[in-house]
mmCIF file of C-alpha atoms and ligand atoms in Angstrom:
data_model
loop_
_atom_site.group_PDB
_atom_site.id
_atom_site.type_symbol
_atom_site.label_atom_id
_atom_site.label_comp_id
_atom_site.label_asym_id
_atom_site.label_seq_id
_atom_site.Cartn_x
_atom_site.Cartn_y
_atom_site.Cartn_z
ATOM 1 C CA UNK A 19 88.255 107.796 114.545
ATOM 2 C CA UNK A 20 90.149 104.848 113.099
ATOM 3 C CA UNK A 21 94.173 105.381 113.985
ATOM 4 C CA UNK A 22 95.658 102.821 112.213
ATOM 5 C CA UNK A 23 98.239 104.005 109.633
ATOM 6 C CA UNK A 24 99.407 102.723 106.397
ATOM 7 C CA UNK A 25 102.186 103.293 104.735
ATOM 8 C CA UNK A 26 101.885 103.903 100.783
ATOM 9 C CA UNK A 27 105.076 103.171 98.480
ATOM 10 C CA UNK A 28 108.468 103.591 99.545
ATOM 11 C CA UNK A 29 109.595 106.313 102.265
ATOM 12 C CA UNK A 30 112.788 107.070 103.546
ATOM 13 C CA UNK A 31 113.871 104.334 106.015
ATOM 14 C CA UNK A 32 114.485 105.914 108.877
ATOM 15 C CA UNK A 33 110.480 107.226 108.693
ATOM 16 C CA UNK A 34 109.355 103.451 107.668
ATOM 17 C CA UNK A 35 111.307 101.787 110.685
ATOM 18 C CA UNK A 36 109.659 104.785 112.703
ATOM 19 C CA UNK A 37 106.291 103.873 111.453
ATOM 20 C CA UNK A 38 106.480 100.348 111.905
ATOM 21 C CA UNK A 39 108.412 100.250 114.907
ATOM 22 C CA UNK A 40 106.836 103.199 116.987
ATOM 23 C CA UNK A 41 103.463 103.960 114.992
ATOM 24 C CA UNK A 42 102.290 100.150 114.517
ATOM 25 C CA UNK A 43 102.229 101.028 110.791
ATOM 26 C CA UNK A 44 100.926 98.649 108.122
ATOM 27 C CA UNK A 45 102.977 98.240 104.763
ATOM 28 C CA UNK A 46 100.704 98.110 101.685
ATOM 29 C CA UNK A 47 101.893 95.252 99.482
ATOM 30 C CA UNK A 48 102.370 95.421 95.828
ATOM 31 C CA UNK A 49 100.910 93.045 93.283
ATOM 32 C CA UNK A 50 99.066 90.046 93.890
ATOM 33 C CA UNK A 51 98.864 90.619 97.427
ATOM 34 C CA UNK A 52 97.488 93.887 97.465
ATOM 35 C CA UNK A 53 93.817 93.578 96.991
ATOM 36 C CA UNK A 54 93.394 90.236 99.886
ATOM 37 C CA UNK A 55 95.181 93.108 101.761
ATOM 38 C CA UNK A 56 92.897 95.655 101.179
ATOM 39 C CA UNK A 57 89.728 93.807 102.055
ATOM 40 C CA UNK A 58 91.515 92.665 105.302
ATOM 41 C CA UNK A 59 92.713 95.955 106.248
ATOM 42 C CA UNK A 60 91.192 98.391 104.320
ATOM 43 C CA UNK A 61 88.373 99.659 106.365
ATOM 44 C CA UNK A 62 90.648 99.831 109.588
ATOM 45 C CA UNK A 63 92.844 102.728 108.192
ATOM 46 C CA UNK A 64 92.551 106.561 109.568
ATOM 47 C CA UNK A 65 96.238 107.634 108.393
ATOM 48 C CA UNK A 66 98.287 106.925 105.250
ATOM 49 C CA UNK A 67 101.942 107.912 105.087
ATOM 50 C CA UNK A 68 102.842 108.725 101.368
ATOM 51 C CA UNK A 69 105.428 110.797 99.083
ATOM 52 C CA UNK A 70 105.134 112.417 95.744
ATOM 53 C CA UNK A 71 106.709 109.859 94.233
ATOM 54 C CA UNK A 72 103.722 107.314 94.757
ATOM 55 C CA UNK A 73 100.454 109.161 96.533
ATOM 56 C CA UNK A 74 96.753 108.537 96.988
ATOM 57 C CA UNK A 75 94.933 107.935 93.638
ATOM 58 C CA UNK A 76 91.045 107.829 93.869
ATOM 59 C CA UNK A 77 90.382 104.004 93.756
ATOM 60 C CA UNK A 78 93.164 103.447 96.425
ATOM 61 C CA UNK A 79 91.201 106.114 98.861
ATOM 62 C CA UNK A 80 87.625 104.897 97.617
ATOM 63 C CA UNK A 81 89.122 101.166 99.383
ATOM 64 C CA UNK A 82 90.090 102.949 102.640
ATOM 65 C CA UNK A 83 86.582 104.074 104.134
ATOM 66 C CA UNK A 84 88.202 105.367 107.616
ATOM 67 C CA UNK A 85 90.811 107.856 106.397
ATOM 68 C CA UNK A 86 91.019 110.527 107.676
ATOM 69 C CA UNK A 87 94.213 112.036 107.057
ATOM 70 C CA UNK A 88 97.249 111.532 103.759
ATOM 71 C CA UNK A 89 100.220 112.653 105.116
ATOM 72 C CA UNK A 90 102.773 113.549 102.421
ATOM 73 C CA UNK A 91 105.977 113.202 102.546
ATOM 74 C CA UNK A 92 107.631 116.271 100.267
ATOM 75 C CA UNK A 93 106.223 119.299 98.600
ATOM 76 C CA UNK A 94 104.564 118.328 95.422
ATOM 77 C CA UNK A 95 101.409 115.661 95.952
ATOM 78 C CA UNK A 96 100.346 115.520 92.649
ATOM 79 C CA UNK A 97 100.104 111.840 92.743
ATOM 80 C CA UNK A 98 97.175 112.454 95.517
ATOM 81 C CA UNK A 99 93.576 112.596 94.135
ATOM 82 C CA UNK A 100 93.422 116.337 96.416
ATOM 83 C CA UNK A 101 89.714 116.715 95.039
ATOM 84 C CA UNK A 102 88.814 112.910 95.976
ATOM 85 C CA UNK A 103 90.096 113.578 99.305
ATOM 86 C CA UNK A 104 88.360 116.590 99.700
ATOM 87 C CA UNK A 105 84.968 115.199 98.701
ATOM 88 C CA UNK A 106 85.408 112.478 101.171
ATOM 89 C CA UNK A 107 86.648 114.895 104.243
ATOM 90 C CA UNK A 108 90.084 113.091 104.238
ATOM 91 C CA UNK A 109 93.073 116.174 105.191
ATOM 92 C CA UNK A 110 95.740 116.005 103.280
ATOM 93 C CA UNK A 111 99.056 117.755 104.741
ATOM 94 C CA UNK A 112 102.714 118.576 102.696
ATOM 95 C CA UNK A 113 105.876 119.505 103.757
ATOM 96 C CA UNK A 114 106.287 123.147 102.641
ATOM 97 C CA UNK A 115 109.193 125.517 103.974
ATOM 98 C CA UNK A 116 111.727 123.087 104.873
ATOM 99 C CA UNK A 117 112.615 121.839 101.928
ATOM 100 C CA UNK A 118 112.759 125.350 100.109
ATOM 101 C CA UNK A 119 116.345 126.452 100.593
ATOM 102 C CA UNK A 120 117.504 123.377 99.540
ATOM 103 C CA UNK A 121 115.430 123.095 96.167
ATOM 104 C CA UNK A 122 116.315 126.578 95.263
ATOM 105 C CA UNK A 123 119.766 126.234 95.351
ATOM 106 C CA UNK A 124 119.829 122.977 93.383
ATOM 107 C CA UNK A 125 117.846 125.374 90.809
ATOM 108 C CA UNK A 126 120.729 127.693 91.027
ATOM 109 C CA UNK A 127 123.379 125.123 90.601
ATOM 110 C CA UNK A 128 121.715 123.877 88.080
ATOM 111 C CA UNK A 129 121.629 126.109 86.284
ATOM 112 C CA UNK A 130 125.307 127.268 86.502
ATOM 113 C CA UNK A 131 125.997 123.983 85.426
ATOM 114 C CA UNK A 132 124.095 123.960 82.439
ATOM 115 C CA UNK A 133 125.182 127.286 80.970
ATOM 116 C CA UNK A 134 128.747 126.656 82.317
ATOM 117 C CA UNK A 135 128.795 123.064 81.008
ATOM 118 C CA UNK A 136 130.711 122.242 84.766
ATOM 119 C CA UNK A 137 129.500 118.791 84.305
ATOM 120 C CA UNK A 138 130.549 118.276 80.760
ATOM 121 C CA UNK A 139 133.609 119.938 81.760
ATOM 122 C CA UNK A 140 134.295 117.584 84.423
ATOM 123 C CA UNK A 141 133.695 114.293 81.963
ATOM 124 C CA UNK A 142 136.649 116.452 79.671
ATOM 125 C CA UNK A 143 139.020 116.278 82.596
ATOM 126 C CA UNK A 144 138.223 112.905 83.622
ATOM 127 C CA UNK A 145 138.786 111.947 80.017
ATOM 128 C CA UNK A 146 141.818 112.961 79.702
ATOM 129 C CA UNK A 147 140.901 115.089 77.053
ATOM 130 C CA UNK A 148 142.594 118.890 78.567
ATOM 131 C CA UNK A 149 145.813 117.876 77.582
ATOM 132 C CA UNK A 150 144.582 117.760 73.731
ATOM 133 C CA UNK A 151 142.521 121.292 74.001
ATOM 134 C CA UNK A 152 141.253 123.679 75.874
ATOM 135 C CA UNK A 153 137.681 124.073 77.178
ATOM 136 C CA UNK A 154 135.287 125.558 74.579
ATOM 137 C CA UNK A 155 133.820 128.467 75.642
ATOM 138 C CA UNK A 156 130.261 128.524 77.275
ATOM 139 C CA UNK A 157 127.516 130.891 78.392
ATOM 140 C CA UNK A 158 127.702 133.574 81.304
ATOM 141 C CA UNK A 159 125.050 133.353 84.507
ATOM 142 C CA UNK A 160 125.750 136.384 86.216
ATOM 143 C CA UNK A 161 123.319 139.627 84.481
ATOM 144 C CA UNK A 162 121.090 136.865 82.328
ATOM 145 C CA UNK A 163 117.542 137.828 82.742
ATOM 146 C CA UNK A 164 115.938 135.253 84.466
ATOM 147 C CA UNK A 165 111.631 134.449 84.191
ATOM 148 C CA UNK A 166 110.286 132.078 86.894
ATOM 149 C CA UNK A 167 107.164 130.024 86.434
ATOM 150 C CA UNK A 168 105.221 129.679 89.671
ATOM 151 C CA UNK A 169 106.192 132.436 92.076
ATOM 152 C CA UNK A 170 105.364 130.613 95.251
ATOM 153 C CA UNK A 171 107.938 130.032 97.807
ATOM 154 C CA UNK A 172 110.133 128.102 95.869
ATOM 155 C CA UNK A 173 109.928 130.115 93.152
ATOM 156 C CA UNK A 174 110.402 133.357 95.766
ATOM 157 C CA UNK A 175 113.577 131.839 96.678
ATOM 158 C CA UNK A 176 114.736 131.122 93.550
ATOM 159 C CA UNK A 177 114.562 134.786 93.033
ATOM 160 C CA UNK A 178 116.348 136.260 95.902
ATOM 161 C CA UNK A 179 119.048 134.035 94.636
ATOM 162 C CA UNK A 180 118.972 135.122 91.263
ATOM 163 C CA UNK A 181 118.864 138.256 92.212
ATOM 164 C CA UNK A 182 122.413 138.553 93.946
ATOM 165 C CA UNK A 183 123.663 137.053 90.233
ATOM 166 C CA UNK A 184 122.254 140.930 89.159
ATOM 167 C CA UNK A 185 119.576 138.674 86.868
ATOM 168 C CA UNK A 186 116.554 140.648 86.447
ATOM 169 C CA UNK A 187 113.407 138.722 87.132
ATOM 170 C CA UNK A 188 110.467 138.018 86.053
ATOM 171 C CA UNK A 189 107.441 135.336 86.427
ATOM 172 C CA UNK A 190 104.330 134.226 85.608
ATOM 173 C CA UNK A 191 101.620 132.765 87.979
ATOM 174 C CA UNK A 192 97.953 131.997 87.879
ATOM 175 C CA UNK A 193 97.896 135.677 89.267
ATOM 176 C CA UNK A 194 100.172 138.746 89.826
ATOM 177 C CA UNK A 195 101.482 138.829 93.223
ATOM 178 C CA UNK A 196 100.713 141.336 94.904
ATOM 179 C CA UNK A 197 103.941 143.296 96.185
ATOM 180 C CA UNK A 198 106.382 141.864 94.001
ATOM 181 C CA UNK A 199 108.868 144.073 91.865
ATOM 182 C CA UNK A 200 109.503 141.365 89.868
ATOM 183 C CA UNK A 201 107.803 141.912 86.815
ATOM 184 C CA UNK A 202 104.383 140.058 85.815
ATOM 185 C CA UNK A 203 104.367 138.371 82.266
ATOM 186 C CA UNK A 204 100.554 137.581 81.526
ATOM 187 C CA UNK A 205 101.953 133.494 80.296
ATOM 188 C CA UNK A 206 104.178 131.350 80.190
ATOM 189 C CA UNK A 207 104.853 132.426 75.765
ATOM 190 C CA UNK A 208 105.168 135.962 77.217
ATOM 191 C CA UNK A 209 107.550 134.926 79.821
ATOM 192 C CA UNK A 210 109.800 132.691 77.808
ATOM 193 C CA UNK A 211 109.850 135.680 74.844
ATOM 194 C CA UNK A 212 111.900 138.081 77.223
ATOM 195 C CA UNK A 213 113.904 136.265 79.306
ATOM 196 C CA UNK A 214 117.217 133.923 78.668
ATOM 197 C CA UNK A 215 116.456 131.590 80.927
ATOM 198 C CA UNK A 216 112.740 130.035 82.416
ATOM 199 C CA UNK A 217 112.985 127.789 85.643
ATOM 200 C CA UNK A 218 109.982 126.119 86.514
ATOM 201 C CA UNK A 219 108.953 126.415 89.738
ATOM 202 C CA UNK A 220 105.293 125.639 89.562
ATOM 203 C CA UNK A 221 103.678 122.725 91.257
ATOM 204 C CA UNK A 222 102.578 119.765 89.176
ATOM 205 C CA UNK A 223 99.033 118.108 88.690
ATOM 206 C CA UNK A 224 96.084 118.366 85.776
ATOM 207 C CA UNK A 225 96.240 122.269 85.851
ATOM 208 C CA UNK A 226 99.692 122.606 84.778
ATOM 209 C CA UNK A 227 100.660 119.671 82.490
ATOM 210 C CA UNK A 228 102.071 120.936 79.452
ATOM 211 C CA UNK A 229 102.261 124.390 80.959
ATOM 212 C CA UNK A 230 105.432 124.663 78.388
ATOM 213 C CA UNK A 231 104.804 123.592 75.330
ATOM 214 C CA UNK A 232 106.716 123.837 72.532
ATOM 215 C CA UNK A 233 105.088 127.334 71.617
ATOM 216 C CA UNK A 234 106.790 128.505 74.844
ATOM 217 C CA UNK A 235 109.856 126.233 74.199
ATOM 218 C CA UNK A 236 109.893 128.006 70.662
ATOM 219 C CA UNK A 237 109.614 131.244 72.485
ATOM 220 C CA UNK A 238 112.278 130.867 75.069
ATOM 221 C CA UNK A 239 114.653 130.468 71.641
ATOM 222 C CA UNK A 240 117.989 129.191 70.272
ATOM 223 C CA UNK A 241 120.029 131.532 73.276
ATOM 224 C CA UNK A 242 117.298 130.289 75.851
ATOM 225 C CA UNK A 243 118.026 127.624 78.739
ATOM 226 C CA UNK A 244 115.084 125.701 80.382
ATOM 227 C CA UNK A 245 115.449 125.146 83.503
ATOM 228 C CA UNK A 246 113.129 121.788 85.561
ATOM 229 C CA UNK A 247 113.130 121.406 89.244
ATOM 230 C CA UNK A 248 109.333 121.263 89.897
ATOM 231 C CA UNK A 249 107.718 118.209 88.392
ATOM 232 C CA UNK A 250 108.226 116.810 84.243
ATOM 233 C CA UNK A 251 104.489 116.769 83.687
ATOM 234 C CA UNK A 252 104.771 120.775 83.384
ATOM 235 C CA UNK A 253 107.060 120.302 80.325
ATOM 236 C CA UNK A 254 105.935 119.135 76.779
ATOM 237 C CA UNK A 255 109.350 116.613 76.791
ATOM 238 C CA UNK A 256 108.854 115.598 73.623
ATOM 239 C CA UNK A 257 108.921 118.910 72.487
ATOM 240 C CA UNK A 258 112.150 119.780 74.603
ATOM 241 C CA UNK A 259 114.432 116.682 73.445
ATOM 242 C CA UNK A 260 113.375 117.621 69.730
ATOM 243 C CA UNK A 261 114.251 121.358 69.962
ATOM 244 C CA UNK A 262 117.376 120.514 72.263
ATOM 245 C CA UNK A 263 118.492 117.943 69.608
ATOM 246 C CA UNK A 264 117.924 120.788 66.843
ATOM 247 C CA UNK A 265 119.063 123.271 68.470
ATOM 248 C CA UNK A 266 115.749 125.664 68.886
ATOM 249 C CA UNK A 267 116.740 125.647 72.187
ATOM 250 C CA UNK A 268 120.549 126.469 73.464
ATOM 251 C CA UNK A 269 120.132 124.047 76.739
ATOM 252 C CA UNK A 270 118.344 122.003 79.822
ATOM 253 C CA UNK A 271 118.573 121.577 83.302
ATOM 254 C CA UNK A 272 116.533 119.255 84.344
ATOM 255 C CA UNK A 273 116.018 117.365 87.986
ATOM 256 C CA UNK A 274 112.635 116.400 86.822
ATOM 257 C CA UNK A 275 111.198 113.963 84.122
ATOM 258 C CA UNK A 276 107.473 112.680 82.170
ATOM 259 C CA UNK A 277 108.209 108.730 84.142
ATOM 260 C CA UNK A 278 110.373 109.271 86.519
ATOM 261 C CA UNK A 279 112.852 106.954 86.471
ATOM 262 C CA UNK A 280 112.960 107.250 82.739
ATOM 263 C CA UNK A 281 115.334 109.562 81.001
ATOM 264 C CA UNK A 282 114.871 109.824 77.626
ATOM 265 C CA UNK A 283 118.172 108.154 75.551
ATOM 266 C CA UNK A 284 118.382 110.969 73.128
ATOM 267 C CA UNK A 285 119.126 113.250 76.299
ATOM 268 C CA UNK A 286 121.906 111.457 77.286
ATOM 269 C CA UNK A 287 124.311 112.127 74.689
ATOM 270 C CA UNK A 288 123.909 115.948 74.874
ATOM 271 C CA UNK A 289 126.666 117.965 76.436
ATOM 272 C CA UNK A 290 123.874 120.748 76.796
ATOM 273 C CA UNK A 291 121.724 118.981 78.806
ATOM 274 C CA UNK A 292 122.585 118.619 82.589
ATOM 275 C CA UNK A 293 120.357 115.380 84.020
ATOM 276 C CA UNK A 294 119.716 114.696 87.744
ATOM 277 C CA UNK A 295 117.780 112.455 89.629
ATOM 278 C CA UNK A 296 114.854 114.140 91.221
ATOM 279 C CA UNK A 297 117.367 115.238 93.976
ATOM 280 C CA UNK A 298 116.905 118.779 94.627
ATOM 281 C CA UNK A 299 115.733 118.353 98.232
ATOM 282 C CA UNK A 300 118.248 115.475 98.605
ATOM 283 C CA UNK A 301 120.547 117.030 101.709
ATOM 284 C CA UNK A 302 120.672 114.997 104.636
ATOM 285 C CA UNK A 303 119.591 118.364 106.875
ATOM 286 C CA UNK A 304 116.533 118.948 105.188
ATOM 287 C CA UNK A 305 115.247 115.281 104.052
ATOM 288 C CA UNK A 306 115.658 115.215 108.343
ATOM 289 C CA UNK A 307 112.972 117.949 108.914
ATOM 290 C CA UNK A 308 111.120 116.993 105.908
ATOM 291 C CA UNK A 309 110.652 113.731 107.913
ATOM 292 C CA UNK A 310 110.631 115.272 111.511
ATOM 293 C CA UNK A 311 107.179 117.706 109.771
ATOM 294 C CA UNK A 312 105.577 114.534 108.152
ATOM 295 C CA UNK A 313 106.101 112.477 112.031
ATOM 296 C CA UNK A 314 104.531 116.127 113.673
ATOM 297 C CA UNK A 315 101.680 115.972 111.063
ATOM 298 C CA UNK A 316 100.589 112.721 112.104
ATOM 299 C CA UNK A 317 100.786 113.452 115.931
ATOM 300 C CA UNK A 318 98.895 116.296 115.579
ATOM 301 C CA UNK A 319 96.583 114.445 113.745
ATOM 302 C CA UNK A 320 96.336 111.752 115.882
ATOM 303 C CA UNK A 321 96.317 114.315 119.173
ATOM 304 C CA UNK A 322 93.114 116.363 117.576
ATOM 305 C CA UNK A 323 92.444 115.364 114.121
ATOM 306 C CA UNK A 324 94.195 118.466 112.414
ATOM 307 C CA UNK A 325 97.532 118.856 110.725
ATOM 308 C CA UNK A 326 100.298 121.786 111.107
ATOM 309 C CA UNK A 327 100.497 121.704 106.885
ATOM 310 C CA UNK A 328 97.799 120.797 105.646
ATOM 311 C CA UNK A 329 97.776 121.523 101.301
ATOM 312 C CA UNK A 330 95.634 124.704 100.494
ATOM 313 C CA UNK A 331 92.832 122.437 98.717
ATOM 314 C CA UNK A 332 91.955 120.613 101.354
ATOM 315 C CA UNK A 333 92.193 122.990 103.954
ATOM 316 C CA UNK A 334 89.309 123.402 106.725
ATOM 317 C CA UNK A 335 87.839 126.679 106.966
ATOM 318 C CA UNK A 336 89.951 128.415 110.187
ATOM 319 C CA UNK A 337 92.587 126.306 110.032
ATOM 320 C CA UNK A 338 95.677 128.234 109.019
HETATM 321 C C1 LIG B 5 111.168 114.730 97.036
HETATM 322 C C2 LIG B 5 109.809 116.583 95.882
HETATM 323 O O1 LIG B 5 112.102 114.160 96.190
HETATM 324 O O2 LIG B 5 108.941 117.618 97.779
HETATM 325 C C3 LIG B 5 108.757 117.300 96.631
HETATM 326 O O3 LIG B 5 107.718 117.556 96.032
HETATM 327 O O4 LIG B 5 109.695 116.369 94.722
HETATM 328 C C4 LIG B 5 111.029 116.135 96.596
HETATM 329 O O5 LIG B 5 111.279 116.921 97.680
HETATM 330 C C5 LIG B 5 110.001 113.833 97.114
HETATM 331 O O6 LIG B 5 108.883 114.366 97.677
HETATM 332 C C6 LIG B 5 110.370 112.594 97.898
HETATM 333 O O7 LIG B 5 109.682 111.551 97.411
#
């Protein structure tokens, strides 16, 4: 088993001077340097270090012949090539559970903010504008009914929030879940028709892109607040800045975008439309033990050739 580790677009710097310093890690280059880098190094690599934000496409794993293991840092890997890695034995492992709490609230502030305008609000005092007016009026959380796409754990926790707000909830998943009272809307047009506002809560990747689409945009309505903290491929965006600019729907919260860093400029001037930058697990506790998991992940791998996380499609048989 080859042990050497690369590490795959940026990480957060207190894991890349780990890796380098303690771990021996390699750094693959952009640009022109990459593929002399690649030939040189290439076949020596068991273990790459990666984030959402960049991943493990196909032709990168088809030029590292060793690997073994793609250890993500964060969540969501949709910018891994899971089926590639599966067909070639490599593991892939997340960082689930820690980062929960801490994404579900920002969905919860979120989406206070947007239906309470506190942001806007805060650009009103700032511009001196209170002494001219008061505050228009804006839209009450507490009691809204609340639908949830993608009730995994995320999702789950977005609930229990929600439901101390007295929202009732509801979802839609691939499948029902089994125990939940929440009630099951069969998709995502269903979903959007009863509730006043959807959060997205799914995970990203080919089977959910476009998962709302303007038909479920159109559904959610004119009263009806979207709410993104999973990944901007889910949403039609298009379709969102048009109905946000004519009002078919009342408003957006979104942490999440198509090309991330990219916000589209029409956005920008709405007062309806809270933006943030792909922060929701951004807390200084839980980016720790999101980096403390991805450092156990590739011990264990290294110790045995397993992971503690490893994502459900690329999961051994037995290994839990
Ligand atoms: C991080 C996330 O911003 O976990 C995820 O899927 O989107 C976020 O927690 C990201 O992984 C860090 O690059």
């Amino acid at each position: 088993m080859s042990r050497r580790i690369l590490q795959v677009g940026p990480l957060k710097p207190s894991l890349a001077a780990t890796l380098t310093e303690e771990y021996d890690a390699l750094v693959l280059p952009d640009g022109d340097h990459r593929a002399a880098f690649l030939a040189d190094h290439g076949p020596s690599i068991g273990a790459v270090v990666t984030t959402g934000r960049t991943g493990v496409p196909a032709d990168l794993m088809a030029q590292l012949p060793s690997l073994g293991v793609i250890v993500n840092f964060g969540v969501g890997y949709d910018t891994t090539d899971v089926e590639a890695a599966a067909e070639r034995g490599v593991l892939v492992a997340n960082t689930p559970d820690v980062l929960t709490d801490c994404v579900a609230d920002t969905a919860v502030g979120l989406t206070i903010d947007t239906l309470r305008r506190l942001s806007a609000a805060d650009r009103f005092v700032r511009r001196g504008d209170w002494s001219g007016a008061s505050y228009p009026l804006t839209r009450k959380v507490s009691g809204k009914r609340v639908g949830i796409v993608g009730l995994g754990r995320i999702g789950q926790a977005i609930a229990t929030r929600f439901e101390a707000f007295g929202c009732p909830i509801s979802y839609h998943s691939r499948r029902e879940v089994e125990g939940s009272t929440y009630t099951y809307a069969a998709s995502p047009t269903d979903l959007a028709a009863d509730v006043d506002i959807l959060v997205l809560a799914t995970s990203g990747g080919s089977g959910t892109q476009h998962l709302v689409d303007r038909t479920v945009l159109e559904a959610l309505g004119p009263e009806g607040y979207l709410i993104n903290i999973a990944r901007g491929s889910v949403v039609d965006q298009d379709a969102l800045v048009d109905l946000l600019i004519t009002g078919g729907i009342a408003g957006a919260g979104l942490d999440v975008y198509t090309e991330e860093p990219t916000v589209p400029a029409e956005l920008m001037a709405l007062d309806n439309v809270v933006l943030l930058p792909h922060l929701a697990s951004g807390t200084v506790e839980t980016r720790a033990a999101m980096e403390q998991l991805t450092l156990d992940n590739l011990d264990r791998w290294l110790a045995d050739g397993t992971v503690l996380t490893p994502v459900p499609e690329v999961t051994p048989r037995g290994a839990t």
